[in-house]
Short mmCIF file of C-alpha atoms and ligand atoms in Angstrom, two decimals:
data_model
loop_
_atom_site.label_atom_id
_atom_site.label_comp_id
_atom_site.label_asym_id
_atom_site.label_seq_id
_atom_site.Cartn_x
_atom_site.Cartn_y
_atom_site.Cartn_z
CA MET A 15 17.08 32.58 -14.55
CA THR A 16 13.66 32.33 -12.84
CA LYS A 17 13.32 28.94 -11.21
CA ARG A 18 11.06 26.51 -13.05
CA VAL A 19 8.28 24.71 -11.17
CA TYR A 20 7.21 21.11 -11.77
CA ASN A 21 4.50 21.44 -14.42
CA LEU A 22 1.80 18.79 -13.98
CA ASN A 23 -0.74 20.45 -16.27
CA PRO A 24 -2.81 18.21 -18.59
CA GLY A 25 -2.10 20.35 -21.67
CA PRO A 26 -0.56 22.60 -22.74
CA ALA A 27 1.99 20.71 -20.73
CA ILE A 28 5.62 20.46 -19.80
CA LEU A 29 8.19 20.54 -22.60
CA PRO A 30 11.72 19.10 -22.31
CA GLU A 31 14.02 21.72 -20.83
CA PRO A 32 16.77 21.22 -23.46
CA VAL A 33 14.14 21.96 -26.12
CA LEU A 34 13.17 25.22 -24.39
CA GLU A 35 16.84 26.14 -24.12
CA GLU A 36 17.42 25.49 -27.81
CA MET A 37 14.33 27.52 -28.73
CA LYS A 38 15.61 30.39 -26.60
CA GLU A 39 19.05 30.20 -28.14
CA ASN A 40 17.66 30.38 -31.68
CA LEU A 41 14.63 32.55 -31.14
CA VAL A 42 16.04 35.82 -32.37
CA SER A 43 18.17 34.43 -35.15
CA LEU A 44 18.24 30.87 -36.50
CA PRO A 45 21.84 29.83 -37.25
CA GLY A 46 22.65 30.38 -40.92
CA VAL A 47 19.32 32.14 -41.53
CA GLY A 48 19.55 35.39 -39.59
CA MET A 49 15.88 35.62 -38.65
CA SER A 50 13.62 34.05 -36.06
CA VAL A 51 11.72 30.86 -36.73
CA LEU A 52 8.68 33.05 -35.95
CA GLU A 53 9.52 35.13 -39.01
CA ILE A 54 10.57 32.64 -41.66
CA SER A 55 8.46 31.83 -44.70
CA HIS A 56 6.73 28.48 -44.76
CA ARG A 57 7.87 28.32 -48.40
CA SER A 58 11.54 28.71 -47.48
CA SER A 59 13.93 25.78 -47.83
CA THR A 60 14.76 26.24 -44.12
CA PHE A 61 11.21 25.46 -43.13
CA GLU A 62 10.72 22.70 -45.68
CA ASN A 63 13.84 21.00 -44.35
CA MET A 64 12.48 21.36 -40.83
CA LEU A 65 9.13 19.87 -41.81
CA ASN A 66 10.61 17.00 -43.81
CA GLY A 67 13.19 16.37 -41.09
CA ALA A 68 10.40 16.10 -38.51
CA ILE A 69 8.53 13.63 -40.73
CA GLU A 70 11.67 11.54 -41.24
CA ASP A 71 12.53 11.59 -37.53
CA MET A 72 9.00 10.60 -36.64
CA ARG A 73 9.07 7.62 -39.02
CA LYS A 74 12.34 6.53 -37.47
CA LEU A 75 11.26 7.13 -33.88
CA ALA A 76 7.87 5.43 -34.05
CA ASN A 77 8.43 2.98 -36.88
CA ILE A 78 5.72 4.54 -39.03
CA PRO A 79 5.57 2.59 -42.32
CA ALA A 80 6.13 4.27 -45.69
CA ASN A 81 2.49 3.83 -46.73
CA TYR A 82 1.37 6.23 -43.99
CA HIS A 83 1.09 9.98 -44.58
CA ILE A 84 2.24 12.27 -41.77
CA LEU A 85 0.41 15.60 -41.63
CA PHE A 86 0.58 18.70 -39.46
CA VAL A 87 -2.65 20.68 -39.42
CA GLY A 88 -4.34 23.40 -37.38
CA GLY A 89 -7.63 23.34 -35.51
CA GLY A 90 -6.66 21.09 -32.60
CA ALA A 91 -7.65 17.47 -32.11
CA SER A 92 -11.22 18.78 -31.88
CA THR A 93 -11.28 19.57 -35.62
CA GLN A 94 -10.31 15.94 -36.23
CA PHE A 95 -13.55 14.92 -34.50
CA SER A 96 -15.21 16.38 -37.63
CA MET A 97 -12.62 15.63 -40.31
CA ILE A 98 -12.46 11.91 -39.52
CA PRO A 99 -16.16 11.27 -40.21
CA MET A 100 -16.35 13.80 -43.06
CA ASN A 101 -13.54 12.05 -44.90
CA PHE A 102 -13.92 8.42 -43.86
CA MET A 103 -17.53 7.74 -42.92
CA PRO A 104 -19.47 8.14 -46.17
CA LEU A 105 -18.54 4.72 -47.53
CA LYS A 106 -21.32 3.05 -45.51
CA ASN A 107 -22.44 6.15 -43.62
CA LYS A 108 -22.03 4.42 -40.28
CA ALA A 109 -19.19 4.07 -37.83
CA ASP A 110 -18.45 2.43 -34.48
CA TYR A 111 -17.25 4.52 -31.52
CA ILE A 112 -15.92 3.21 -28.22
CA VAL A 113 -16.81 5.83 -25.62
CA THR A 114 -14.38 6.04 -22.72
CA GLY A 115 -14.58 9.68 -21.70
CA ALA A 116 -15.44 13.28 -22.47
CA TRP A 117 -13.25 13.44 -25.58
CA SER A 118 -14.76 10.30 -27.15
CA LYS A 119 -18.20 11.82 -26.50
CA LYS A 120 -17.20 14.97 -28.32
CA ALA A 121 -15.95 12.85 -31.24
CA VAL A 122 -19.34 11.09 -31.33
CA LYS A 123 -21.19 14.41 -31.34
CA GLU A 124 -19.49 15.47 -34.58
CA ALA A 125 -19.69 12.04 -36.24
CA LYS A 126 -23.47 12.04 -35.75
CA ARG A 127 -23.70 15.05 -38.07
CA ILE A 128 -22.37 12.87 -40.89
CA GLY A 129 -24.01 9.49 -40.38
CA THR A 130 -25.07 6.80 -37.95
CA VAL A 131 -22.93 6.21 -34.89
CA ASN A 132 -23.01 2.88 -33.13
CA ILE A 133 -21.66 3.05 -29.58
CA SER A 134 -19.65 -0.19 -29.47
CA ALA A 135 -19.16 0.11 -25.71
CA THR A 136 -19.25 2.79 -23.04
CA THR A 137 -18.37 2.96 -19.36
CA GLU A 138 -20.17 6.25 -18.79
CA SER A 139 -22.49 4.77 -16.13
CA GLU A 140 -19.35 4.12 -14.05
CA ASN A 141 -18.05 7.65 -14.59
CA PHE A 142 -15.50 6.24 -17.05
CA LYS A 143 -13.35 4.65 -14.37
CA ARG A 144 -12.33 1.77 -16.64
CA ILE A 145 -11.74 0.72 -20.23
CA PRO A 146 -14.39 -1.72 -21.51
CA LYS A 147 -13.26 -5.29 -22.03
CA GLN A 148 -13.05 -6.73 -25.53
CA GLU A 149 -16.05 -9.02 -24.88
CA GLU A 150 -18.20 -5.99 -23.97
CA MET A 151 -17.59 -4.32 -27.32
CA LYS A 152 -20.17 -4.82 -30.05
CA PHE A 153 -18.82 -4.07 -33.49
CA ASP A 154 -20.62 -3.81 -36.80
CA PRO A 155 -18.56 -5.60 -39.47
CA GLU A 156 -20.05 -3.19 -42.03
CA ALA A 157 -18.92 -0.05 -40.16
CA SER A 158 -16.76 2.44 -42.08
CA TYR A 159 -14.33 2.45 -39.16
CA VAL A 160 -13.96 2.00 -35.40
CA HIS A 161 -12.89 5.06 -33.40
CA PHE A 162 -11.38 4.98 -29.91
CA THR A 163 -9.43 7.25 -27.54
CA SER A 164 -6.24 5.51 -26.44
CA ASN A 165 -5.74 7.60 -23.29
CA ASN A 166 -8.47 9.45 -21.44
CA THR A 167 -6.88 12.64 -20.21
CA ILE A 168 -9.66 13.57 -17.77
CA PHE A 169 -10.54 10.17 -16.30
CA GLY A 170 -7.02 8.75 -16.26
CA THR A 171 -7.66 5.49 -18.09
CA GLN A 172 -5.73 3.99 -20.98
CA PHE A 173 -6.02 1.15 -23.48
CA PHE A 174 -3.01 -1.18 -23.15
CA THR A 175 -3.88 -3.16 -26.27
CA GLU A 176 -5.86 -2.05 -29.27
CA PRO A 177 -9.48 -3.21 -29.54
CA ILE A 178 -9.66 -6.14 -31.94
CA VAL A 179 -11.85 -4.99 -34.81
CA GLY A 180 -11.24 -7.48 -37.63
CA ASP A 181 -10.95 -5.90 -41.07
CA VAL A 182 -12.69 -2.66 -40.13
CA PRO A 183 -10.25 0.31 -40.19
CA LEU A 184 -9.18 1.36 -36.70
CA ILE A 185 -8.90 5.10 -35.94
CA CYS A 186 -7.42 6.49 -32.76
CA ASP A 187 -7.34 9.79 -30.89
CA ALA A 188 -3.92 9.47 -29.25
CA SER A 189 -3.72 13.09 -28.09
CA SER A 190 -2.57 12.33 -24.58
CA ASP A 191 -0.32 9.30 -25.01
CA ILE A 192 1.25 9.55 -28.45
CA PHE A 193 4.91 8.40 -28.46
CA SER A 194 4.76 7.53 -24.75
CA ARG A 195 5.14 3.81 -25.59
CA ALA A 196 5.71 1.61 -28.63
CA VAL A 197 2.68 1.19 -30.88
CA ASP A 198 2.33 -0.94 -33.98
CA PHE A 199 1.07 1.69 -36.42
CA SER A 200 0.29 -0.95 -39.04
CA LYS A 201 -2.79 -1.85 -36.96
CA TYR A 202 -4.25 1.61 -37.55
CA ALA A 203 -5.94 3.30 -40.49
CA ALA A 204 -5.45 6.71 -38.90
CA VAL A 205 -4.10 8.23 -35.69
CA TYR A 206 -4.37 11.86 -34.61
CA ALA A 207 -3.08 13.88 -31.69
CA GLY A 208 -3.12 17.49 -30.58
CA ALA A 209 0.51 18.42 -29.95
CA GLN A 210 0.20 20.15 -26.61
CA LYS A 211 0.81 17.15 -24.34
CA ASN A 212 3.56 14.86 -25.58
CA LEU A 213 4.69 16.57 -28.77
CA GLY A 214 5.04 20.33 -28.58
CA PRO A 215 3.05 23.52 -28.10
CA ALA A 216 -0.66 24.08 -28.73
CA GLY A 217 -1.73 25.04 -32.24
CA VAL A 218 -0.64 22.05 -34.27
CA THR A 219 -2.21 18.63 -34.65
CA LEU A 220 -0.50 15.52 -35.94
CA VAL A 221 -2.48 13.27 -38.28
CA ILE A 222 -1.13 9.93 -39.53
CA ILE A 223 -3.17 8.26 -42.29
CA ARG A 224 -2.72 4.97 -44.13
CA ASP A 225 -2.63 5.60 -47.86
CA ASP A 226 -5.56 3.36 -48.83
CA MET A 227 -7.90 5.54 -46.73
CA MET A 228 -7.26 8.46 -49.08
CA ALA A 229 -9.54 6.90 -51.73
CA ARG A 230 -12.46 7.74 -49.43
CA CYS A 231 -11.86 11.50 -49.30
CA SER A 232 -14.52 13.06 -51.51
CA ASP A 233 -13.75 16.04 -53.75
CA SER A 234 -17.03 17.59 -52.59
CA LEU A 235 -15.49 18.32 -49.18
CA HIS A 236 -14.33 21.82 -48.28
CA THR A 237 -10.71 22.14 -49.36
CA MET A 238 -9.20 22.65 -45.91
CA LEU A 239 -11.32 19.86 -44.41
CA ASN A 240 -10.22 17.30 -47.00
CA TYR A 241 -7.20 15.21 -46.01
CA LYS A 242 -6.30 14.95 -49.69
CA THR A 243 -5.44 18.67 -49.72
CA HIS A 244 -2.94 18.24 -46.90
CA VAL A 245 -1.46 15.01 -48.28
CA GLU A 246 -1.02 16.40 -51.80
CA ASN A 247 0.64 19.56 -50.48
CA ASN A 248 2.77 17.99 -47.72
CA SER A 249 0.88 20.08 -45.10
CA LEU A 250 1.74 23.24 -47.05
CA TYR A 251 -1.54 24.07 -48.80
CA ASN A 252 -1.97 27.05 -46.49
CA THR A 253 0.37 28.57 -43.92
CA PRO A 254 0.91 25.75 -41.44
CA PRO A 255 1.63 26.25 -37.71
CA VAL A 256 5.31 26.96 -38.41
CA PHE A 257 6.44 27.50 -34.83
CA GLY A 258 4.64 24.41 -33.53
CA ILE A 259 6.19 22.22 -36.22
CA TYR A 260 9.63 23.63 -35.36
CA VAL A 261 9.17 22.75 -31.68
CA ILE A 262 7.92 19.27 -32.57
CA SER A 263 11.06 18.79 -34.68
CA LEU A 264 13.15 19.61 -31.59
CA VAL A 265 11.09 17.33 -29.32
CA LEU A 266 11.55 14.45 -31.79
CA LYS A 267 15.31 14.98 -31.78
CA TRP A 268 15.25 15.05 -27.97
CA LEU A 269 13.33 11.75 -27.94
CA LEU A 270 15.77 10.13 -30.38
CA LYS A 271 18.75 11.37 -28.39
CA ASN A 272 17.34 10.00 -25.15
CA GLY A 273 16.88 6.41 -26.25
CA GLY A 274 13.68 6.69 -28.31
CA ILE A 275 10.26 5.41 -27.45
CA ASP A 276 11.33 2.25 -25.63
CA ALA A 277 13.45 4.22 -23.18
CA MET A 278 10.61 6.70 -22.73
CA ALA A 279 8.09 3.90 -22.11
CA LYS A 280 10.36 2.38 -19.45
CA LEU A 281 10.66 5.72 -17.72
CA ASN A 282 6.92 6.34 -17.98
CA ASP A 283 6.26 2.93 -16.36
CA GLU A 284 8.64 3.79 -13.54
CA LYS A 285 7.12 7.23 -12.97
CA ALA A 286 3.53 5.94 -12.98
CA LYS A 287 4.41 3.05 -10.63
CA LEU A 288 5.91 5.45 -8.09
CA LEU A 289 2.74 7.52 -8.00
CA TYR A 290 0.30 4.60 -7.98
CA ASP A 291 2.32 2.86 -5.25
CA CYS A 292 2.08 6.02 -3.17
CA ILE A 293 -1.71 6.05 -3.65
CA ASP A 294 -2.05 2.31 -2.93
CA ASN A 295 0.16 2.43 0.16
CA SER A 296 -1.62 5.38 1.76
CA SER A 297 -4.14 3.21 3.66
CA GLY A 298 -6.96 4.79 1.69
CA TYR A 299 -5.93 8.40 2.30
CA PHE A 300 -5.36 8.89 -1.41
CA THR A 301 -7.73 7.08 -3.78
CA GLY A 302 -7.28 6.79 -7.54
CA HIS A 303 -10.25 7.34 -9.87
CA ALA A 304 -9.38 4.60 -12.37
CA GLU A 305 -9.68 0.87 -11.76
CA LYS A 306 -6.28 -0.76 -11.48
CA GLU A 307 -6.27 -2.60 -14.85
CA SER A 308 -7.19 0.61 -16.69
CA ARG A 309 -4.80 3.03 -15.00
CA SER A 310 -3.22 5.59 -17.32
CA LYS A 311 0.53 6.10 -17.26
CA MET A 312 0.04 9.72 -18.34
CA ASN A 313 -2.78 11.23 -16.27
CA ILE A 314 -3.37 10.17 -12.69
CA PRO A 315 -6.51 11.60 -11.07
CA PHE A 316 -6.80 11.00 -7.33
CA ARG A 317 -8.84 12.15 -4.37
CA LEU A 318 -8.25 12.96 -0.74
CA PRO A 319 -10.59 12.23 2.20
CA SER A 320 -12.44 15.58 1.85
CA GLU A 321 -12.84 18.47 -0.55
CA GLU A 322 -11.41 20.74 2.08
CA LEU A 323 -8.22 18.69 2.19
CA GLU A 324 -8.11 18.67 -1.60
CA LYS A 325 -8.23 22.47 -1.68
CA LYS A 326 -5.47 22.60 0.91
CA PHE A 327 -3.41 20.11 -1.12
CA VAL A 328 -3.79 22.18 -4.30
CA LYS A 329 -2.68 25.33 -2.51
CA GLU A 330 0.21 23.83 -0.56
CA SER A 331 1.50 21.81 -3.51
CA ALA A 332 1.48 24.97 -5.64
CA ASP A 333 3.37 26.82 -2.89
CA SER A 334 5.91 23.99 -2.91
CA GLY A 335 6.53 24.22 -6.66
CA PHE A 336 4.05 21.71 -8.15
CA ALA A 337 1.79 23.44 -10.69
CA GLY A 338 -1.38 22.19 -12.36
CA LEU A 339 -2.54 19.55 -9.90
CA LYS A 340 -6.15 20.69 -9.59
CA GLY A 341 -8.34 17.95 -11.04
CA HIS A 342 -10.97 18.26 -13.77
CA ARG A 343 -14.43 19.16 -12.45
CA SER A 344 -16.01 15.93 -13.75
CA VAL A 345 -13.75 13.80 -11.53
CA GLY A 346 -12.86 16.30 -8.81
CA GLY A 347 -9.83 16.14 -6.55
CA LEU A 348 -6.35 16.20 -8.04
CA ARG A 349 -4.75 15.09 -11.29
CA ALA A 350 -1.07 14.62 -11.99
CA SER A 351 -0.20 14.65 -15.70
CA ILE A 352 3.22 13.09 -16.13
CA TYR A 353 3.91 13.15 -19.85
CA ASN A 354 7.22 12.16 -21.50
CA ALA A 355 8.96 15.41 -20.57
CA PHE A 356 8.03 15.26 -16.88
CA PRO A 357 11.18 14.23 -14.99
CA LEU A 358 11.48 11.17 -12.74
CA GLN A 359 12.86 13.40 -10.00
CA GLY A 360 9.66 15.47 -10.16
CA VAL A 361 7.56 12.37 -9.46
CA LYS A 362 9.86 11.38 -6.58
CA ASP A 363 9.51 14.87 -5.12
CA LEU A 364 5.73 14.80 -5.56
CA VAL A 365 5.51 11.44 -3.79
CA ASP A 366 7.55 12.84 -0.90
CA PHE A 367 5.22 15.84 -0.76
CA MET A 368 2.14 13.55 -0.74
CA LYS A 369 3.54 11.41 2.10
CA GLU A 370 4.41 14.48 4.12
CA PHE A 371 0.96 16.00 3.49
CA GLN A 372 -0.72 12.80 4.67
CA LYS A 373 1.39 12.71 7.81
CA LYS A 374 0.51 16.29 8.69
CA ASN A 375 -3.17 16.11 7.79
CA SER A 376 -4.53 12.79 9.00
N1 LIG B 27 -8.61 14.34 -27.29
C1 LIG B 27 -8.02 14.19 -26.10
C2 LIG B 27 -7.74 12.81 -25.58
C3 LIG B 27 -7.66 15.32 -25.35
O1 LIG B 27 -7.08 15.18 -24.16
C4 LIG B 27 -7.93 16.61 -25.88
C5 LIG B 27 -7.51 17.88 -25.18
N2 LIG B 27 -7.28 17.84 -23.87
C6 LIG B 27 -8.58 16.70 -27.11
C7 LIG B 27 -8.89 15.55 -27.79
C8 LIG B 27 -8.92 18.04 -27.70
O2 LIG B 27 -7.78 18.62 -28.17
P1 LIG B 27 -7.70 20.13 -28.70
O3 LIG B 27 -7.86 21.01 -27.51
O4 LIG B 27 -6.36 20.18 -29.33
O5 LIG B 27 -8.80 20.32 -29.68
#
């Protein structure tokens, strides 16, 4: 088999190796079915069992209460930037958005097409290097909802507690940290996440919605853009992303088998600490973008003393088997994305590489 590299891409991202192996094993012919999962009908009992099994496993894994609907839809998290306000804003026609990065800004752009957006807080003037503090956030008690991004994939910052928003429904884009740590879903009215970081392949988006929010979805909405359509048809109104849902079902089983979310969170803490310690103990050779209290456990952007050294680092790290370390242009430098499936050994090896690079190039 061709050797696998360490995949540090921000998304699509690394998948658990046992999941890839199982996919390979069953790709040509699913046991007991005799055809590929890429060929089966979404109306078959095989697929319905897969879909319902994934929903059940997810409830178990993340403690998602029975009054929450679990949906799998297409269009990426970016379509949710539109669907959330289309479905949930009209009550008062205004909503609060906490802006902590490029993805929150894109969510705001779409929400403004529907109604009035109040920016509760933003750290844009500091190039999003931190999460705003609770006392900086200004909420409107009449808002239809508050939207925030729990982990900022580009800037490498993360909320460690939910913003306190009183009785206003809280809605979260959790694309880049879903199921990386325990979350009390009962605090949320809705959570959404593109699959391609912590859940599965690109092409499927998870949406979790508390049942009382469904009363807001107007029948005047386009059918496919109305959450009611997907809830009433258990994500089977149209042909859903069958393959993506299948892979998610395998990833959920892998998570359950490996100790669930608490075990994953412990491992994620350990992995992130190793990398941040390396940055902090480099006498300023490596510098993190995010302020310490806001540091993401999933995406770790960092810089080197010069752009020239950064280019060299990208090239030499790739030659040594670390893929996807080039940072996003709005932060520059490097970024290590260490989602659930990224192994502890990979972080240890990366830290060794960083120390060695510093020794040779300073
Ligand atoms: N939100 C966040 C936090 C993201 O990181 C991304 C993608 N990187 C998106 C939304 C957009 O997701 P998609 O490409 O699935 O539309």
